[in-house]
Every structure is written in C-alpha cells, then in structure tokens.
DNA sequence: AAATCCATGTAAACGGTTACATGATTTG
DNA sequence: CAAATCATGTAACCGTTTACATGGATTT
C-alpha cells in the first residue's frame, strides 16, 4: 500500500526518501503513516521493479541525496491501481473497540478515567484537523514547490473533512456512553 | 492484539479454536477479525506461555476438539493489559483515504462511480449494524451458552452503536463530496 | 556544547494473510 | 451424492515496526 502512496506523491515531483517522509507527515499521516526505514526499503524495491529511477544529487553545503523519479511504468502501475473501482470496504482494525468490548468488568471510575482521556485526545485531534492541518496543505505547496490542479486539492481537503467528521462522531459516541456509565453503581 | 481478544473471550468460557472463530465472527468481527490459521497459531503460543491450558475433548458423534481454558496467569495478563489507561489514540490506516487523496486526476464519471459504490456499500453496512448485528448479541449468549453481566452487554452494544454512527458519518461525508463533484466540468 | 535536523541505510522481529493438507459429519 | 460445516493444523510469504548504525550541518 505504501508503494501506491509513494507513487502518488512522486507523480507531483521527484523526491528523496527523506522528502517523501516529510511530505507524508504533513499530508496523509493521519490516515497513512510510514517510518523512514520502510520508505527506503520500499523505494529500493520499487527501483528494482522499474517503477522509479534514482540518482544522487549534490547539494551545496549539505550532504547529497538520492532523488527518485517516477517512470512510465510507475505511472501505469499507479493508474492501474487507482482507476480500479473498489467494490469492497477495507477491513478496519480498531484496538480501542476491542478494549471497549471487554470493559464491563472494570471498575466504574477506571472506565470513567479512560473515557475522559479518550475524550480529551479526540478533542485535541479535532482541533488539529480544524486548525493545524489546513495549513499543511499550503505547506505542501510551498515547501515542496508543488502546484497541483484545484481538483487535486479538493480531494486533499475532503480527507481533512473526513477527519473532522470522524472526530466529532467519536466525541458524540463517548458522550452518549458517558451518560449511561455515570448511572452505573459503584 | 489478537492475544488479548482471545483471552477476553476465554474469560467467558473455555473454547476451541474453531469456537473462538465463531464467537469472533458474530461479535467483534466488524472491528477485529482473525483467520483460523492465526487463531490456532496464537493459541499454541499462548499455551507455551502458560496463559491457557488445553485438553482434547471427546464429542459423541463428532470429532474431538481441543478445548482451551484460561489460566490464572492468563487472567492476570488480560487484566494488566485492560486496566492500563490508553493515553494515545490508535494509528488508523485507511487505504480508501489514500485513494481519495489522489483522486483528482481521475475522470469525473470514474470518480462518481466509485462514490456510488462506496455509498451503497456503506448503506449495506449501516443496515447490518442496525438490523443484523443486534441479533448476534443474542446468538452469542444462546449458541455459546454465555450469560455475561449486563454491564458487559452494555459495552457490546456500544461497539455496535459506534458502527452505526461511523456508517452514518461516512454517508454524510460521501454526500457532501458528491455535491461538489457533480459540479465538476467533464 | 548539546540538541535537533538532514540524510541514508541494514537486520531482526512481529503480526497477519494466503495457500496447502486432511478428513469426518451433517444437510440439501 | 454433493456441498457445506466442523475441526485442526503447517509453511511460506508479506508489510510493517523496532532497533541498530553512521555522520555532517544547523540551531539553541
């Protein structure tokens, strides 16, 4: 999967592994994250498969970097993945729901503690989606010198919008739950 | 993680690998799924670690099964995981949002096609959460002879409630997006 | 002077999926 | 009689994470 994310980004501009990590960390990190070690390994594999080519690029006053450029084959690979209609939903793995499922045997105040921690974390996330992340879209353009068509940025925005709706939904769920938990016996 | 789910279930009653898979498939499968092969491997590992013990149990007219019982150490392991307050949110990986992020270069009607497929899939899921899955809670009790305290079933219900709110939220997100997409030029 | 950023990579471990292998019993 | 269900397991593979290793340039 990381493969397709990397191809998708390299369509905008040639980049090094480090650059790609930076790009990811200010764009798709809230729904897809990757460690540098995995990025480097994946890029190596992609070059072997002819999806990208790399060359060392000297930099004045800084150490040189290996810059990857997407190939025709890489573009085709990305497009064949992307034009394919998905007819099944991704299977979601939500560890916190497993935890919730088995929460019945916990003490009332332990449960309330966890709920309050979750609430505050989701409030922070909501705030981030509403206030911090929108600026990142501008940062992507500025710091990576990328000027995508407006249709592209519309979809960047929708992923942020998803984050906002998701966090609001979780907060509602938590609030509902807390009402019943407050009425538990000690 | 599967480890904790298995321990959590085995607290209710001793079960075979096959039984556990059945239990999972009618209870937590919409936020945590596992293949039989993984369940068997995990149970084996758990027995080596002393978290469960197993014995072959003869059945009249059916092949015998290996029934696992949680040990004291297993209960302690589950509880030390479960009483620990989670202070960070799970990292979510949502491949469909990666797909969405890069959707800008697609043709308008390809995009609309995908949106409609997603919409119909989420409508199906919502229907499942509202109508099919609630019956599963009764099936768990009946088919596995498990009678958990009402507090336990409250939390089982909340995971269903999460599913309903999630699907409604996604449908809202899709509807919002579709409004803008409908106004795209060809 | 220390910490952070830039920059690249390797190796081992881990959790999960897919494929393979077997065979008895029950249901249509 | 065929298909589905019950039941257990192994082996290979794959993507991801964690830990290890290095070192120059910039900021505090």
XYZ file of C-alpha atoms (C1' of nucleotides) in Angstrom:
428
model
C 0.000 0.000 0.000
C 2.828 2.384 0.864
C 4.012 1.689 -2.671
C 0.939 3.405 -4.134
C 1.198 6.332 -1.752
C 4.817 6.864 -2.808
C 3.951 6.591 -6.499
C 1.074 9.014 -5.979
C 3.372 11.588 -4.400
C 6.220 11.110 -6.874
C 3.754 11.977 -9.641
C 3.878 15.540 -8.330
C 7.666 15.825 -8.239
C 10.898 13.808 -7.941
C 11.916 13.412 -4.295
C 14.269 11.662 -1.906
C 13.180 9.188 0.740
C 13.578 11.849 3.365
C 11.488 14.313 1.334
C 8.777 11.700 0.931
C 8.631 11.183 4.666
C 8.287 14.938 5.155
C 5.544 15.109 2.575
C 3.656 12.230 4.155
C 3.992 13.721 7.629
C 2.168 16.881 6.579
C -0.398 15.384 4.233
C -1.610 11.799 4.635
C -0.115 10.915 8.017
C -3.475 10.945 9.814
C -4.731 8.048 7.697
C -1.481 6.510 6.470
C 1.849 6.704 8.159
C 5.231 5.194 7.347
C 8.611 5.022 9.003
C 11.693 6.177 7.130
C 13.159 2.693 7.269
C 10.175 1.308 5.429
C 10.210 4.114 2.892
C 13.859 3.442 1.998
C 13.270 -0.276 1.674
C 10.172 0.247 -0.451
C 11.923 2.704 -2.753
C 14.760 0.237 -3.276
C 12.267 -2.472 -4.198
C 10.427 -0.055 -6.498
C 13.628 0.775 -8.336
C 14.362 -2.939 -8.809
C 10.890 -3.277 -10.287
C 11.451 -0.331 -12.631
C 8.717 1.851 -11.143
C 11.188 4.603 -10.253
C 14.749 5.595 -11.128
C 17.143 7.302 -8.750
C 20.225 9.450 -8.969
C 22.473 11.010 -6.359
C 22.061 14.741 -6.329
C 24.793 17.012 -4.962
C 23.705 19.877 -2.767
C 25.777 22.937 -1.936
C 26.661 22.947 1.732
C 24.627 19.864 2.539
C 25.128 16.147 2.079
C 23.904 14.772 -1.207
C 20.590 12.984 -1.514
C 19.223 10.157 -3.621
C 16.373 11.593 -5.663
C 13.723 9.253 -7.055
C 11.786 9.948 -10.244
C 8.701 8.005 -11.265
C 8.976 6.126 -14.579
C 6.362 5.494 -17.268
C 5.927 2.030 -15.790
C 5.437 3.594 -12.374
C 2.744 5.912 -13.659
C 0.985 2.983 -15.318
C 1.185 0.952 -12.098
C -0.289 3.809 -10.091
C -3.061 4.333 -12.591
C -3.989 0.689 -12.862
C -4.388 0.649 -9.082
C -6.237 3.908 -8.971
C -8.667 3.551 -11.859
C -9.821 0.229 -10.493
C -13.144 0.637 -8.691
C -13.083 -0.710 -5.146
C -16.087 -2.923 -4.597
C -15.359 -3.909 -1.028
C -14.714 -1.829 2.036
C -11.368 -2.000 3.795
C -11.358 -4.179 6.855
C -10.838 -1.926 9.815
C -8.877 -2.929 12.889
C -9.783 -0.795 15.875
C -7.962 -1.960 19.001
C -9.805 0.583 21.145
C -13.119 -1.095 20.285
C -11.727 -4.451 21.418
C -10.815 -2.740 24.670
C -14.302 -1.241 24.875
C -15.989 -4.564 24.151
C -14.368 -6.089 27.235
C -14.786 -3.085 29.504
C -17.694 -4.493 31.503
C -15.627 -5.970 34.287
C -13.703 -2.764 35.001
C -14.410 -0.516 37.976
C -16.688 2.413 37.308
C -14.033 5.052 37.895
C -11.422 3.220 35.836
C -13.910 3.256 32.971
C -14.646 6.939 33.502
C -10.943 7.729 33.584
C -10.389 6.047 30.231
C -13.407 7.763 28.731
C -12.140 11.148 29.842
C -8.676 10.517 28.425
C -10.186 9.458 25.134
C -12.454 12.483 25.106
C -9.581 14.877 25.617
C -7.437 13.142 22.982
C -10.222 13.327 20.426
C -10.831 16.975 21.254
C -7.165 17.631 20.540
C -7.390 15.738 17.275
C -10.496 17.617 16.250
C -8.720 20.870 16.970
C -5.764 19.722 14.891
C -7.976 18.812 11.940
C -9.794 22.121 12.133
C -6.896 24.446 12.783
C -3.466 22.944 12.229
C -3.783 20.570 9.313
C -5.433 23.002 6.864
C -2.210 24.995 6.960
C -0.307 21.895 5.946
C -1.929 21.926 2.545
C -0.299 25.304 1.968
C 2.962 24.000 3.406
C 2.976 21.112 0.932
C 2.695 23.553 -1.933
C 5.250 25.962 -0.536
C 7.876 23.633 0.943
C 7.788 21.079 -1.830
C 7.151 23.561 -4.615
C 4.139 21.580 -5.763
C 1.271 23.277 -7.577
C -1.414 20.678 -8.161
C -4.620 21.363 -10.114
C -7.506 22.560 -7.931
C -9.249 19.230 -8.317
C -6.357 17.572 -6.501
C -6.535 19.985 -3.599
C -10.295 19.489 -3.362
C -9.639 15.848 -2.560
C -6.880 16.774 -0.140
C -9.486 18.859 1.663
C -12.021 16.069 1.734
C -9.607 13.835 3.642
C -9.347 16.603 6.241
C -13.109 16.915 6.263
C -13.299 13.192 6.945
C -11.034 13.670 9.939
C -13.261 16.419 11.336
C -16.459 14.415 10.902
C -14.790 11.338 12.375
C -13.577 13.125 15.497
C -16.972 14.779 16.019
C -18.632 11.404 15.686
C -16.326 9.758 18.223
C -16.935 12.602 20.680
C -20.671 12.104 20.300
C -20.264 8.365 20.875
C -18.195 8.989 24.004
C -20.721 11.497 25.356
C -23.577 9.041 24.870
C -21.645 6.299 26.605
C -20.680 8.526 29.498
C -24.323 9.287 30.237
C -25.033 5.608 30.888
C -21.760 4.984 32.714
C -22.480 7.842 35.114
C -25.523 5.887 36.236
C -23.581 2.680 36.959
C -23.487 1.565 40.598
C -20.076 1.865 42.199
C -3.531 -7.873 19.861
C -5.456 -10.995 18.857
C -3.949 -12.479 22.005
C -5.959 -10.088 24.181
C -9.147 -10.653 22.247
C -8.777 -14.415 22.734
C -8.038 -14.014 26.443
C -11.032 -11.703 26.751
C -13.339 -14.273 25.188
C -11.904 -17.250 27.067
C -12.742 -15.433 30.311
C -16.387 -16.133 29.480
C -15.949 -19.854 28.815
C -13.422 -22.491 27.704
C -13.474 -22.906 23.937
C -11.741 -24.492 20.977
C -10.009 -22.532 18.229
C -12.949 -23.161 15.977
C -15.393 -21.940 18.639
C -13.328 -18.795 19.113
C -13.503 -18.055 15.424
C -17.278 -18.487 15.520
C -17.521 -16.204 18.527
C -15.383 -13.538 16.880
C -17.355 -13.738 13.653
C -20.589 -12.810 15.417
C -19.235 -10.304 17.916
C -16.094 -8.282 17.223
C -15.528 -9.098 13.551
C -16.503 -5.606 12.353
C -13.579 -4.047 14.225
C -11.268 -7.033 14.693
C -11.088 -10.065 12.510
C -8.835 -13.111 12.516
C -8.306 -16.134 10.314
C -8.496 -19.610 11.797
C -4.872 -20.244 10.922
C -3.793 -17.292 13.009
C -6.055 -18.274 15.884
C -4.546 -21.765 16.057
C -1.017 -20.408 15.945
C -1.751 -17.823 18.604
C -3.388 -20.376 20.908
C -0.368 -22.632 20.595
C 1.927 -19.766 21.533
C -0.360 -18.814 24.417
C -0.219 -22.341 25.805
C 3.591 -22.309 25.609
C 3.495 -19.076 27.594
C 1.168 -20.566 30.181
C -1.738 -18.210 29.517
C -4.074 -21.064 28.626
C -4.188 -24.838 29.024
C -5.788 -27.216 26.544
C -7.218 -30.699 26.582
C -8.748 -32.830 23.878
C -12.443 -33.242 24.475
C -14.333 -36.199 23.024
C -17.690 -35.487 21.487
C -20.369 -38.065 20.825
C -20.830 -38.494 17.091
C -18.416 -35.710 16.200
C -14.656 -35.451 16.014
C -12.990 -34.383 19.191
C -11.855 -30.837 19.754
C -9.030 -29.171 21.625
C -10.610 -27.004 24.281
C -8.625 -24.116 25.757
C -9.120 -22.825 29.280
C -7.657 -19.552 30.514
C -5.212 -19.857 33.436
C -4.657 -17.542 36.390
C -1.647 -16.156 34.543
C -3.845 -15.594 31.502
C -6.387 -13.665 33.532
C -3.613 -11.546 35.042
C -2.159 -10.866 31.587
C -5.562 -9.802 30.268
C -6.182 -7.565 33.254
C -2.794 -5.909 33.158
C -3.488 -5.010 29.537
C -7.016 -3.927 30.175
C -6.646 -1.882 33.375
C -3.898 0.147 31.776
C -5.261 3.506 30.641
C -4.565 4.223 26.984
C -3.096 7.678 26.652
C -2.606 7.656 22.905
C -5.019 7.003 20.102
C -4.512 4.049 17.793
C -2.915 4.900 14.499
C -5.502 4.288 11.849
C -4.662 3.055 8.371
C -7.406 3.883 5.914
C -6.444 2.822 2.390
C -9.631 4.349 0.961
C -8.493 7.790 2.128
C -5.176 7.331 0.331
C -7.212 6.539 -2.756
C -9.372 9.608 -2.162
C -6.361 11.854 -1.615
C -5.093 11.044 -5.116
C -8.473 11.112 -6.855
C -8.002 14.496 -8.505
C -6.639 13.208 -11.782
C -9.482 10.760 -12.355
C -12.294 11.345 -14.849
C -15.457 12.804 -13.390
C -17.586 9.759 -14.063
C -14.966 7.355 -12.728
C -14.994 9.352 -9.502
C -18.789 9.329 -9.401
C -18.833 5.583 -9.992
C -16.522 4.960 -7.046
C -18.531 7.293 -4.827
C -21.748 5.481 -5.670
C -20.225 2.082 -4.979
C -18.939 3.322 -1.639
C -22.302 4.838 -0.826
C -24.135 1.620 -1.484
C -21.600 -0.435 0.487
C -21.889 1.859 3.489
C -25.676 1.764 3.283
C -25.454 -2.012 3.445
C -23.140 -1.837 6.418
C -25.394 0.609 8.202
C -28.307 -1.718 7.646
C -26.254 -4.594 9.014
C -25.324 -2.676 12.138
C -28.901 -1.624 12.703
C -30.692 -4.849 11.918
C -28.476 -7.898 11.661
C -25.757 -7.478 14.261
C -28.027 -6.738 17.262
C -29.346 -10.280 16.906
C -25.803 -11.571 17.153
C -25.570 -10.483 20.753
C -28.410 -12.861 21.500
C -26.759 -15.547 19.378
C -23.541 -15.257 21.381
C -25.450 -15.921 24.572
C -27.519 -18.732 23.104
C -25.013 -20.554 20.918
C -22.093 -20.282 23.282
C -24.133 -20.594 26.463
C -22.626 -17.389 27.799
C -24.531 -15.217 30.262
C -22.441 -12.131 30.920
C -23.408 -9.465 33.446
C -25.494 -6.636 31.990
C -22.521 -4.284 32.199
C -20.663 -6.472 29.712
C -23.533 -6.438 27.250
C -23.829 -2.667 27.580
C -20.322 -2.377 26.176
C -21.087 -4.923 23.470
C -23.929 -2.626 22.452
C -21.728 0.447 22.407
C -19.431 -1.138 19.830
C -22.499 -1.637 17.644
C -23.522 1.935 18.288
C -20.072 3.023 17.152
C -20.617 1.141 13.915
C -23.938 2.880 13.304
C -22.546 6.355 13.984
C -19.499 5.612 11.840
C -21.518 4.480 8.846
C -23.876 7.451 9.125
C -20.873 9.763 9.262
C -19.273 8.230 6.182
C -22.545 8.525 4.285
C -22.737 12.192 5.210
C -19.139 12.706 4.077
C -19.854 10.998 0.754
C -22.998 13.072 0.205
C -21.116 16.311 0.825
C -18.374 15.293 -1.584
C -20.829 14.259 -4.253
C -22.394 17.698 -4.258
C -19.104 19.286 -5.272
C -18.155 16.526 -7.683
C -21.462 16.911 -9.519
C -20.365 20.432 -10.372
C -17.019 19.361 -11.854
C -16.527 20.004 -15.575
C -16.396 16.855 -17.667
C 28.407 22.249 23.916
C 24.250 19.917 23.173
C 20.258 19.035 20.668
C 17.870 18.879 16.512
C 17.664 18.388 11.668
C 19.199 16.366 7.408
C 20.138 12.085 5.199
C 20.746 7.058 4.251
C 20.511 2.671 5.089
C 20.529 -2.646 7.312
C 18.794 -6.538 10.292
C 15.755 -8.811 13.170
C 11.378 -9.491 14.816
C 6.375 -9.405 14.644
C 1.619 -9.820 13.346
C -1.196 -11.169 9.899
C -2.616 -13.367 5.256
C -2.693 -16.968 1.816
C -2.075 -21.403 0.435
C -1.716 -26.085 1.500
C -3.219 -30.510 3.669
C -6.548 -33.676 5.817
C -10.831 -35.868 6.911
C -15.270 -36.841 9.380
C -20.222 -35.424 9.849
C -24.327 -33.151 8.576
C -27.546 -31.087 5.439
C -29.826 -30.362 0.992
C -24.298 -37.760 -3.938
C -22.543 -33.244 -3.467
C -21.830 -29.346 -0.759
C -21.378 -27.203 3.488
C -19.934 -27.403 8.154
C -16.968 -28.984 11.796
C -12.260 -29.303 13.142
C -7.074 -28.917 13.310
C -3.044 -27.626 11.891
C 1.700 -26.213 8.944
C 4.563 -23.352 5.742
C 5.647 -19.584 3.035
C 5.155 -15.035 2.374
C 4.370 -10.034 3.070
C 4.136 -5.446 5.002
C 5.324 -3.036 8.897
C 7.823 -1.866 13.227
C 11.805 -1.555 16.157
C 16.453 -1.381 16.876
C 20.871 -0.544 15.208
C 24.481 2.211 12.798
C 26.546 6.458 10.927
C 27.705 11.304 10.433
C 27.668 16.229 8.748
C 25.103 20.830 9.243
C 22.309 23.909 11.764
C 20.081 25.824 15.673
C 19.709 26.805 20.688
